[in-house]
């Protein structure tokens, strides 16, 4: 059992881009799409060259991250330029999506949010992009999900927007909690990858307040939008209920549910047997 | 393995503290062996032999390991803390409990 290293975390966060959708009806050469695909290919090839490397020590990891950023950061401006060139075209959304997924704390990310709210707030591609973003809470993404929730018209679209905002806030809480326990090396790597403001911002989360807001929104989803079905995944009601359970019963400040079971010798015992003691519960495995 | 857990348990011997595990190992007998070998002295529930056992499921646990820190009243106060942060958190709750008793 190993906790994922930040390197692995960074890799999983850098998911391959949504491909520009094929428009079979359009017989004219789609310049924007071609340009995007070319840029995308260049970007991915550069990325791949780093994924092959296998850093063994913390120093090596840090060095590799530095090189990685140096090689890939220039692409942020390139994707942004492409998006600005093809502003209202769907390919602009794809380019902004790349910016938001890869350069979360950059000025380009802020531009991406502005542009999406202005020109692409009704894009059905948002359903694919948002789940990729909400797992890594950043100020830009917060602005995006709040903006979308504000703009959304009543009905399914609103249900989806409210749900995504709830998911984002839940992520924010989990990240803030995880950061509390992170060790120095990981902290260095995060700072290197995302910049010095990242940790500050993520740690500044008011956990209780954010949990409360998330709960209210999940509640809304359960009562008003339970049957809304996103492109991928089950109906919103089911998803919201599961997370609500966790927030309500396993959130900071909640009374822990009882645990009853047998120890390795077959003896029965309960969590409440330890009332009056400070308890650390460790879900573990020797694998 | 588990040096920090061992040192935590040792350091707080005699204090109102308990480290309790919820274990997901497949084979209970092998687990008992491992516990002896690794000097794992704290108690664990054996959750049926997988990560989808009843306890893990009811606590919605998907990532391993997952840590919860409860105060003396059974209230969840911290999650996912490790090493020094875990020590700090536990010590602060012990202090709190001692103050409340007075």
Short mmCIF file of C-alpha atoms in Angstrom, two decimals:
data_model
loop_
_atom_site.label_atom_id
_atom_site.label_comp_id
_atom_site.label_asym_id
_atom_site.label_seq_id
_atom_site.Cartn_x
_atom_site.Cartn_y
_atom_site.Cartn_z
CA UNK A 1 0.00 0.00 0.00
CA UNK A 2 1.62 3.21 -1.11
CA UNK A 3 0.32 6.71 -1.09
CA UNK A 4 0.58 8.11 -4.60
CA UNK A 5 3.58 10.31 -5.13
CA UNK A 6 2.90 13.79 -6.35
CA UNK A 7 4.62 12.90 -9.59
CA UNK A 8 1.98 10.28 -10.27
CA UNK A 9 -0.67 12.71 -9.16
CA UNK A 10 0.63 15.31 -11.59
CA UNK A 11 0.59 12.74 -14.38
CA UNK A 12 -2.97 11.68 -13.76
CA UNK A 13 -4.06 15.29 -13.65
CA UNK A 14 -2.58 15.86 -17.09
CA UNK A 15 -5.29 13.91 -18.84
CA UNK A 16 -5.24 13.83 -22.63
CA UNK A 17 -7.30 16.60 -24.17
CA UNK A 18 -10.82 16.19 -25.41
CA UNK A 19 -10.43 15.90 -29.14
CA UNK A 20 -11.98 18.60 -31.25
CA UNK A 21 -15.30 17.18 -32.31
CA UNK A 22 -15.64 16.01 -35.85
CA UNK A 23 -18.25 17.84 -37.81
CA UNK A 24 -19.09 15.46 -40.62
CA UNK A 25 -21.42 17.96 -42.25
CA UNK A 26 -18.71 20.61 -42.66
CA UNK A 27 -17.03 20.05 -46.01
CA UNK A 28 -14.85 23.20 -45.78
CA UNK A 29 -11.35 22.58 -44.40
CA UNK A 30 -11.53 23.39 -40.72
CA UNK A 31 -8.42 25.46 -40.20
CA UNK A 32 -8.99 26.00 -36.52
CA UNK A 33 -9.36 22.30 -35.89
CA UNK A 34 -6.21 21.53 -37.88
CA UNK A 35 -4.23 24.14 -36.02
CA UNK A 36 -5.47 22.88 -32.69
CA UNK A 37 -4.69 19.27 -33.51
CA UNK A 38 -1.19 20.20 -34.61
CA UNK A 39 -0.54 22.17 -31.43
CA UNK A 40 -2.06 19.40 -29.38
CA UNK A 41 0.23 16.83 -31.00
CA UNK A 42 3.30 18.97 -30.33
CA UNK A 43 2.25 19.39 -26.74
CA UNK A 44 1.55 15.72 -26.16
CA UNK A 45 4.80 14.61 -27.79
CA UNK A 46 6.72 16.91 -25.46
CA UNK A 47 4.75 15.58 -22.49
CA UNK A 48 5.35 11.94 -23.46
CA UNK A 49 9.10 12.48 -23.51
CA UNK A 50 8.93 13.21 -19.79
CA UNK A 51 6.59 10.39 -18.87
CA UNK A 52 9.21 7.90 -19.96
CA UNK A 53 11.61 9.11 -17.31
CA UNK A 54 11.63 7.44 -13.94
CA UNK A 55 12.89 9.73 -11.19
CA UNK A 56 14.12 7.79 -8.19
CA UNK A 57 15.01 10.37 -5.55
CA UNK A 58 13.27 13.50 -4.37
CA UNK A 59 16.03 15.63 -5.91
CA UNK A 60 15.56 13.90 -9.25
CA UNK A 61 11.81 14.40 -9.05
CA UNK A 62 12.18 18.10 -8.36
CA UNK A 63 14.72 18.52 -11.15
CA UNK A 64 12.48 16.69 -13.60
CA UNK A 65 9.51 18.81 -12.61
CA UNK A 66 11.54 21.95 -13.25
CA UNK A 67 12.53 20.71 -16.69
CA UNK A 68 8.98 19.62 -17.38
CA UNK A 69 7.60 23.05 -16.59
CA UNK A 70 10.27 24.77 -18.66
CA UNK A 71 9.42 22.67 -21.67
CA UNK A 72 5.66 22.84 -21.36
CA UNK A 73 4.79 26.22 -19.89
CA UNK A 74 5.26 28.04 -23.21
CA UNK A 75 2.33 26.06 -24.58
CA UNK A 76 -0.07 27.93 -22.31
CA UNK A 77 0.30 31.11 -24.34
CA UNK A 78 0.11 29.13 -27.59
CA UNK A 79 -3.20 27.51 -26.66
CA UNK A 80 -4.52 30.86 -25.43
CA UNK A 81 -3.52 32.56 -28.69
CA UNK A 82 -5.25 29.88 -30.73
CA UNK A 83 -8.38 30.17 -28.59
CA UNK A 84 -8.42 33.94 -29.01
CA UNK A 85 -7.94 33.60 -32.77
CA UNK A 86 -10.93 31.29 -33.14
CA UNK A 87 -12.94 32.89 -30.33
CA UNK A 88 -16.49 31.60 -30.79
CA UNK A 89 -15.52 28.43 -32.63
CA UNK A 90 -15.87 25.19 -30.65
CA UNK A 91 -12.13 24.62 -31.12
CA UNK A 92 -11.53 27.66 -28.90
CA UNK A 93 -13.30 25.80 -26.10
CA UNK A 94 -10.94 22.87 -26.57
CA UNK A 95 -7.93 25.16 -26.42
CA UNK A 96 -9.22 26.92 -23.29
CA UNK A 97 -9.88 23.49 -21.82
CA UNK A 98 -6.23 22.63 -22.27
CA UNK A 99 -5.19 25.83 -20.55
CA UNK A 100 -7.44 25.14 -17.57
CA UNK A 101 -6.31 21.56 -17.22
CA UNK A 102 -2.60 22.24 -17.41
CA UNK A 103 -1.88 25.78 -16.18
CA UNK A 104 -4.32 26.19 -13.36
CA UNK A 105 -2.74 29.22 -11.68
CA UNK A 106 -1.66 31.08 -14.79
CA UNK A 107 -3.02 34.37 -16.14
CA UNK A 108 -4.07 32.35 -19.19
CA UNK A 109 -6.38 30.36 -16.93
CA UNK A 110 -8.17 33.55 -15.93
CA UNK A 111 -8.55 34.43 -19.61
CA UNK A 112 -9.93 30.96 -20.22
CA UNK A 113 -12.60 31.41 -17.57
CA UNK A 114 -13.62 34.81 -18.96
CA UNK A 115 -13.84 33.47 -22.48
CA UNK A 116 -15.79 30.35 -21.57
CA UNK A 117 -18.31 32.31 -19.51
CA UNK A 118 -18.69 34.80 -22.32
CA UNK A 119 -18.79 32.60 -25.42
CA UNK A 120 -19.13 28.96 -24.39
CA UNK A 121 -21.27 28.84 -21.26
CA UNK A 122 -23.84 26.66 -23.01
CA UNK A 123 -21.36 24.30 -24.63
CA UNK A 124 -22.30 20.67 -24.09
CA UNK A 125 -18.58 19.93 -23.92
CA UNK A 126 -18.58 21.46 -20.46
CA UNK A 127 -19.96 18.21 -19.13
CA UNK A 128 -16.76 16.47 -20.15
CA UNK A 129 -14.39 19.23 -19.10
CA UNK A 130 -15.75 20.15 -15.68
CA UNK A 131 -15.27 16.78 -13.94
CA UNK A 132 -11.62 16.96 -15.03
CA UNK A 133 -11.25 20.37 -13.43
CA UNK A 134 -13.23 20.13 -10.24
CA UNK A 135 -10.90 17.52 -8.76
CA UNK A 136 -8.13 20.11 -8.49
CA UNK A 137 -9.61 23.19 -6.84
CA UNK A 138 -8.13 26.47 -8.06
CA UNK A 139 -9.37 30.07 -8.02
CA UNK A 140 -9.88 30.06 -11.79
CA UNK A 141 -12.01 26.93 -11.69
CA UNK A 142 -13.97 28.31 -8.74
CA UNK A 143 -14.77 31.40 -10.78
CA UNK A 144 -15.82 29.19 -13.66
CA UNK A 145 -18.17 26.89 -11.78
CA UNK A 146 -19.73 29.75 -9.82
CA UNK A 147 -20.18 31.75 -13.01
CA UNK A 148 -21.79 28.81 -14.77
CA UNK A 149 -24.14 28.18 -11.86
CA UNK A 150 -25.14 31.86 -11.91
CA UNK A 151 -25.77 31.89 -15.64
CA UNK A 152 -27.53 28.57 -16.02
CA UNK A 153 -31.18 28.66 -16.94
CA UNK A 154 -33.64 26.74 -14.83
CA UNK A 155 -33.89 23.07 -15.72
CA UNK A 156 -31.34 20.36 -16.52
CA UNK A 157 -28.59 22.84 -17.33
CA UNK A 158 -28.99 24.44 -13.92
CA UNK A 159 -29.03 21.06 -12.22
CA UNK A 160 -25.73 20.14 -13.85
CA UNK A 161 -24.16 23.50 -13.00
CA UNK A 162 -25.24 23.34 -9.37
CA UNK A 163 -23.94 19.78 -9.12
CA UNK A 164 -20.54 20.74 -10.54
CA UNK A 165 -20.26 23.63 -8.09
CA UNK A 166 -21.06 21.25 -5.24
CA UNK A 167 -18.42 18.80 -6.49
CA UNK A 168 -15.89 21.60 -6.67
CA UNK A 169 -16.56 22.75 -3.13
CA UNK A 170 -16.33 19.19 -1.88
CA UNK A 171 -12.94 18.88 -3.59
CA UNK A 172 -11.85 22.11 -1.98
CA UNK A 173 -12.63 20.68 1.45
CA UNK A 174 -10.86 17.40 0.76
CA UNK A 175 -7.80 19.15 -0.63
CA UNK A 176 -7.57 21.48 2.36
CA UNK A 177 -7.76 18.47 4.67
CA UNK A 178 -5.15 16.51 2.75
CA UNK A 179 -2.79 19.47 2.66
CA UNK A 180 -2.75 19.59 6.44
CA UNK A 181 -0.99 16.27 6.53
CA UNK A 182 1.34 16.61 3.58
CA UNK A 183 5.08 16.32 4.09
CA UNK A 184 7.79 18.81 3.14
CA UNK A 185 8.91 17.08 -0.05
CA UNK A 186 5.43 16.90 -1.51
CA UNK A 187 4.87 20.51 -0.54
CA UNK A 188 7.97 21.52 -2.51
CA UNK A 189 6.76 19.60 -5.53
CA UNK A 190 3.31 21.18 -5.41
CA UNK A 191 4.82 24.64 -5.13
CA UNK A 192 7.09 23.93 -8.03
CA UNK A 193 4.31 22.56 -10.18
CA UNK A 194 1.62 25.08 -9.38
CA UNK A 195 3.41 28.11 -8.04
CA UNK A 196 3.71 29.59 -4.53
CA UNK A 197 0.15 30.87 -4.38
CA UNK A 198 -1.34 27.44 -4.83
CA UNK A 199 -0.64 26.17 -1.33
CA UNK A 200 -1.66 29.46 0.25
CA UNK A 201 -4.95 29.50 -1.58
CA UNK A 202 -5.76 25.84 -1.01
CA UNK A 203 -4.89 26.04 2.69
CA UNK A 204 -6.99 29.15 3.23
CA UNK A 205 -10.22 27.22 2.73
CA UNK A 206 -12.70 27.63 5.56
CA UNK A 207 -13.50 23.94 5.86
CA UNK A 208 -16.70 24.14 7.87
CA UNK A 209 -18.20 26.96 5.82
CA UNK A 210 -17.33 25.29 2.53
CA UNK A 211 -18.77 21.96 3.73
CA UNK A 212 -21.98 23.77 4.64
CA UNK A 213 -22.26 25.37 1.23
CA UNK A 214 -21.56 22.08 -0.52
CA UNK A 215 -24.21 20.35 1.58
CA UNK A 216 -26.84 22.92 0.67
CA UNK A 217 -26.07 22.55 -3.02
CA UNK A 218 -26.11 18.74 -2.97
CA UNK A 219 -29.44 19.02 -1.15
CA UNK A 220 -30.76 21.19 -3.95
CA UNK A 221 -29.64 18.59 -6.45
CA UNK A 222 -31.42 15.83 -4.54
CA UNK A 223 -34.66 17.72 -4.17
CA UNK A 224 -34.86 19.55 -7.51
CA UNK A 225 -32.61 17.78 -10.00
CA UNK A 226 -32.46 14.16 -8.88
CA UNK A 227 -33.38 12.74 -12.27
CA UNK A 228 -31.08 14.90 -14.37
CA UNK A 229 -28.75 12.57 -16.15
CA UNK A 230 -25.33 13.82 -17.24
CA UNK A 231 -23.63 12.54 -20.38
CA UNK A 232 -21.40 10.30 -18.32
CA UNK A 233 -22.42 8.69 -15.07
CA UNK A 234 -25.57 8.04 -13.11
CA UNK A 235 -28.42 10.39 -12.32
CA UNK A 236 -27.39 13.39 -10.27
CA UNK A 237 -29.63 12.46 -7.36
CA UNK A 238 -27.77 9.21 -6.66
CA UNK A 239 -24.36 10.83 -6.85
CA UNK A 240 -25.43 13.73 -4.66
CA UNK A 241 -26.94 11.41 -2.04
CA UNK A 242 -23.70 9.44 -1.65
CA UNK A 243 -21.59 12.54 -1.18
CA UNK A 244 -24.19 14.07 1.13
CA UNK A 245 -23.97 11.03 3.34
CA UNK A 246 -20.26 11.48 3.64
CA UNK A 247 -20.50 15.19 4.31
CA UNK A 248 -23.24 14.77 6.90
CA UNK A 249 -21.84 11.78 8.73
CA UNK A 250 -18.14 11.86 8.11
CA UNK A 251 -17.39 15.54 7.85
CA UNK A 252 -15.28 17.45 10.33
CA UNK A 253 -17.43 18.22 13.37
CA UNK A 254 -19.76 15.25 12.87
CA UNK A 255 -20.18 12.46 15.37
CA UNK A 256 -18.48 9.36 14.00
CA UNK A 257 -20.81 6.49 13.10
CA UNK A 258 -20.53 3.39 15.28
CA UNK A 259 -18.22 0.62 14.14
CA UNK A 260 -18.93 -2.95 15.16
CA UNK A 261 -16.86 -5.91 14.13
CA UNK A 262 -14.32 -8.53 15.01
CA UNK A 263 -10.60 -8.17 15.50
CA UNK A 264 -8.08 -10.53 13.96
CA UNK A 265 -8.61 -12.98 16.81
CA UNK A 266 -12.33 -13.05 16.19
CA UNK A 267 -13.19 -11.00 19.27
CA UNK A 268 -16.04 -8.54 18.90
CA UNK A 269 -15.49 -4.90 19.72
CA UNK A 270 -17.03 -1.51 19.02
CA UNK A 271 -15.78 2.00 18.40
CA UNK A 272 -17.97 3.27 21.23
CA UNK A 273 -15.95 1.07 23.62
CA UNK A 274 -13.30 3.77 23.24
CA UNK A 275 -15.47 6.76 24.06
CA UNK A 276 -13.48 9.03 26.39
CA UNK A 277 -10.27 8.42 24.46
CA UNK A 278 -8.81 10.27 21.52
CA UNK A 279 -9.00 7.80 18.66
CA UNK A 280 -7.11 7.52 15.40
CA UNK A 281 -8.92 5.34 12.89
CA UNK A 282 -6.58 3.90 10.31
CA UNK A 283 -8.06 2.23 7.25
CA UNK A 284 -5.07 0.16 6.18
CA UNK A 285 -3.86 -2.93 4.40
CA UNK A 286 -0.64 -4.84 4.26
CA UNK A 287 -0.56 -4.90 0.46
CA UNK B 1 6.85 -0.61 8.04
CA UNK B 2 4.58 1.42 10.28
CA UNK B 3 7.31 3.04 12.36
CA UNK B 4 5.29 6.16 12.95
CA UNK B 5 2.24 4.26 14.15
CA UNK B 6 4.41 2.24 16.51
CA UNK B 7 6.10 5.29 17.94
CA UNK B 8 2.76 7.07 18.35
CA UNK B 9 1.32 4.17 20.32
CA UNK B 10 4.45 3.90 22.45
CA UNK B 11 4.67 7.61 23.15
CA UNK B 12 1.07 7.80 24.29
CA UNK B 13 1.03 4.69 26.43
CA UNK B 14 -0.97 5.38 29.57
CA UNK B 15 -2.80 8.31 27.99
CA UNK B 16 -6.48 8.19 26.97
CA UNK B 17 -5.63 7.40 23.38
CA UNK B 18 -6.25 4.51 21.00
CA UNK B 19 -5.04 3.72 17.52
CA UNK B 20 -7.62 1.45 15.88
CA UNK B 21 -7.21 -0.09 12.46
CA UNK B 22 -9.72 -1.25 9.92
CA UNK B 23 -7.86 -3.82 7.95
CA UNK B 24 -8.55 -4.90 4.41
CA UNK B 25 -6.11 -7.79 4.05
CA UNK B 26 -7.45 -10.82 2.26
CA UNK B 27 -6.13 -13.55 4.53
CA UNK B 28 -6.69 -13.21 8.25
CA UNK B 29 -4.06 -15.79 9.23
CA UNK B 30 -1.42 -14.17 7.06
CA UNK B 31 -2.39 -10.85 8.56
CA UNK B 32 -1.88 -12.17 12.09
CA UNK B 33 1.60 -13.37 11.08
CA UNK B 34 2.42 -10.01 9.55
CA UNK B 35 1.22 -8.20 12.64
CA UNK B 36 3.47 -10.31 14.84
CA UNK B 37 6.42 -9.83 12.53
CA UNK B 38 5.96 -6.07 12.21
CA UNK B 39 5.18 -5.67 15.90
CA UNK B 40 1.80 -4.16 15.17
CA UNK B 41 0.46 -3.90 18.66
CA UNK B 42 -2.68 -1.88 18.06
CA UNK B 43 -6.05 -3.44 17.52
CA UNK B 44 -7.75 -3.72 14.15
CA UNK B 45 -11.11 -4.79 12.94
CA UNK B 46 -10.73 -7.31 10.15
CA UNK B 47 -13.12 -5.95 7.56
CA UNK B 48 -13.99 -9.20 5.83
CA UNK B 49 -10.93 -9.54 3.64
CA UNK B 50 -11.17 -6.73 1.11
CA UNK B 51 -11.26 -2.98 0.59
CA UNK B 52 -15.02 -3.31 0.01
CA UNK B 53 -15.77 -4.67 3.45
CA UNK B 54 -18.77 -3.48 5.48
CA UNK B 55 -16.84 -0.97 7.59
CA UNK B 56 -14.96 0.58 4.65
CA UNK B 57 -18.21 0.75 2.70
CA UNK B 58 -20.17 2.44 5.45
CA UNK B 59 -17.37 4.99 5.81
CA UNK B 60 -17.26 5.51 2.04
CA UNK B 61 -13.53 4.78 1.98
CA UNK B 62 -12.04 4.65 -1.52
CA UNK B 63 -8.44 5.66 -0.94
CA UNK B 64 -6.03 3.63 1.19
CA UNK B 65 -4.82 4.49 3.69
CA UNK B 66 -7.48 6.79 5.06
CA UNK B 67 -7.10 8.35 8.49
CA UNK B 68 -9.76 9.84 10.75
CA UNK B 69 -8.98 11.47 14.06
CA UNK B 70 -11.78 11.52 16.66
CA UNK B 71 -11.85 13.47 19.89
CA UNK B 72 -12.78 11.97 23.26
CA UNK B 73 -16.48 12.55 22.53
CA UNK B 74 -16.36 10.54 19.33
CA UNK B 75 -16.52 13.59 17.07
CA UNK B 76 -14.53 13.61 13.82
CA UNK B 77 -11.99 16.41 14.07
CA UNK B 78 -9.33 15.70 11.43
CA UNK B 79 -8.93 13.62 8.31
CA UNK B 80 -5.99 12.35 6.31
CA UNK B 81 -3.25 13.57 8.60
CA UNK B 82 0.11 11.82 8.68
CA UNK B 83 3.39 11.94 10.57
CA UNK B 84 4.05 15.20 12.41
CA UNK B 85 0.65 16.69 11.62
CA UNK B 86 -1.04 13.63 13.05
CA UNK B 87 1.08 13.92 16.21
CA UNK B 88 0.16 17.58 16.56
CA UNK B 89 -3.51 16.91 16.09
CA UNK B 90 -3.64 14.03 18.57
CA UNK B 91 -1.68 15.98 21.18
CA UNK B 92 -4.01 18.97 20.85
CA UNK B 93 -7.06 16.76 21.35
CA UNK B 94 -5.52 15.11 24.40
CA UNK B 95 -4.89 18.55 25.86
CA UNK B 96 -8.46 19.55 25.10
CA UNK B 97 -9.83 16.40 26.77
CA UNK B 98 -7.71 17.01 29.87
CA UNK B 99 -8.97 20.60 30.12
CA UNK B 100 -12.59 19.53 29.73
CA UNK B 101 -12.26 17.07 32.57
CA UNK B 102 -11.29 19.75 35.07
#
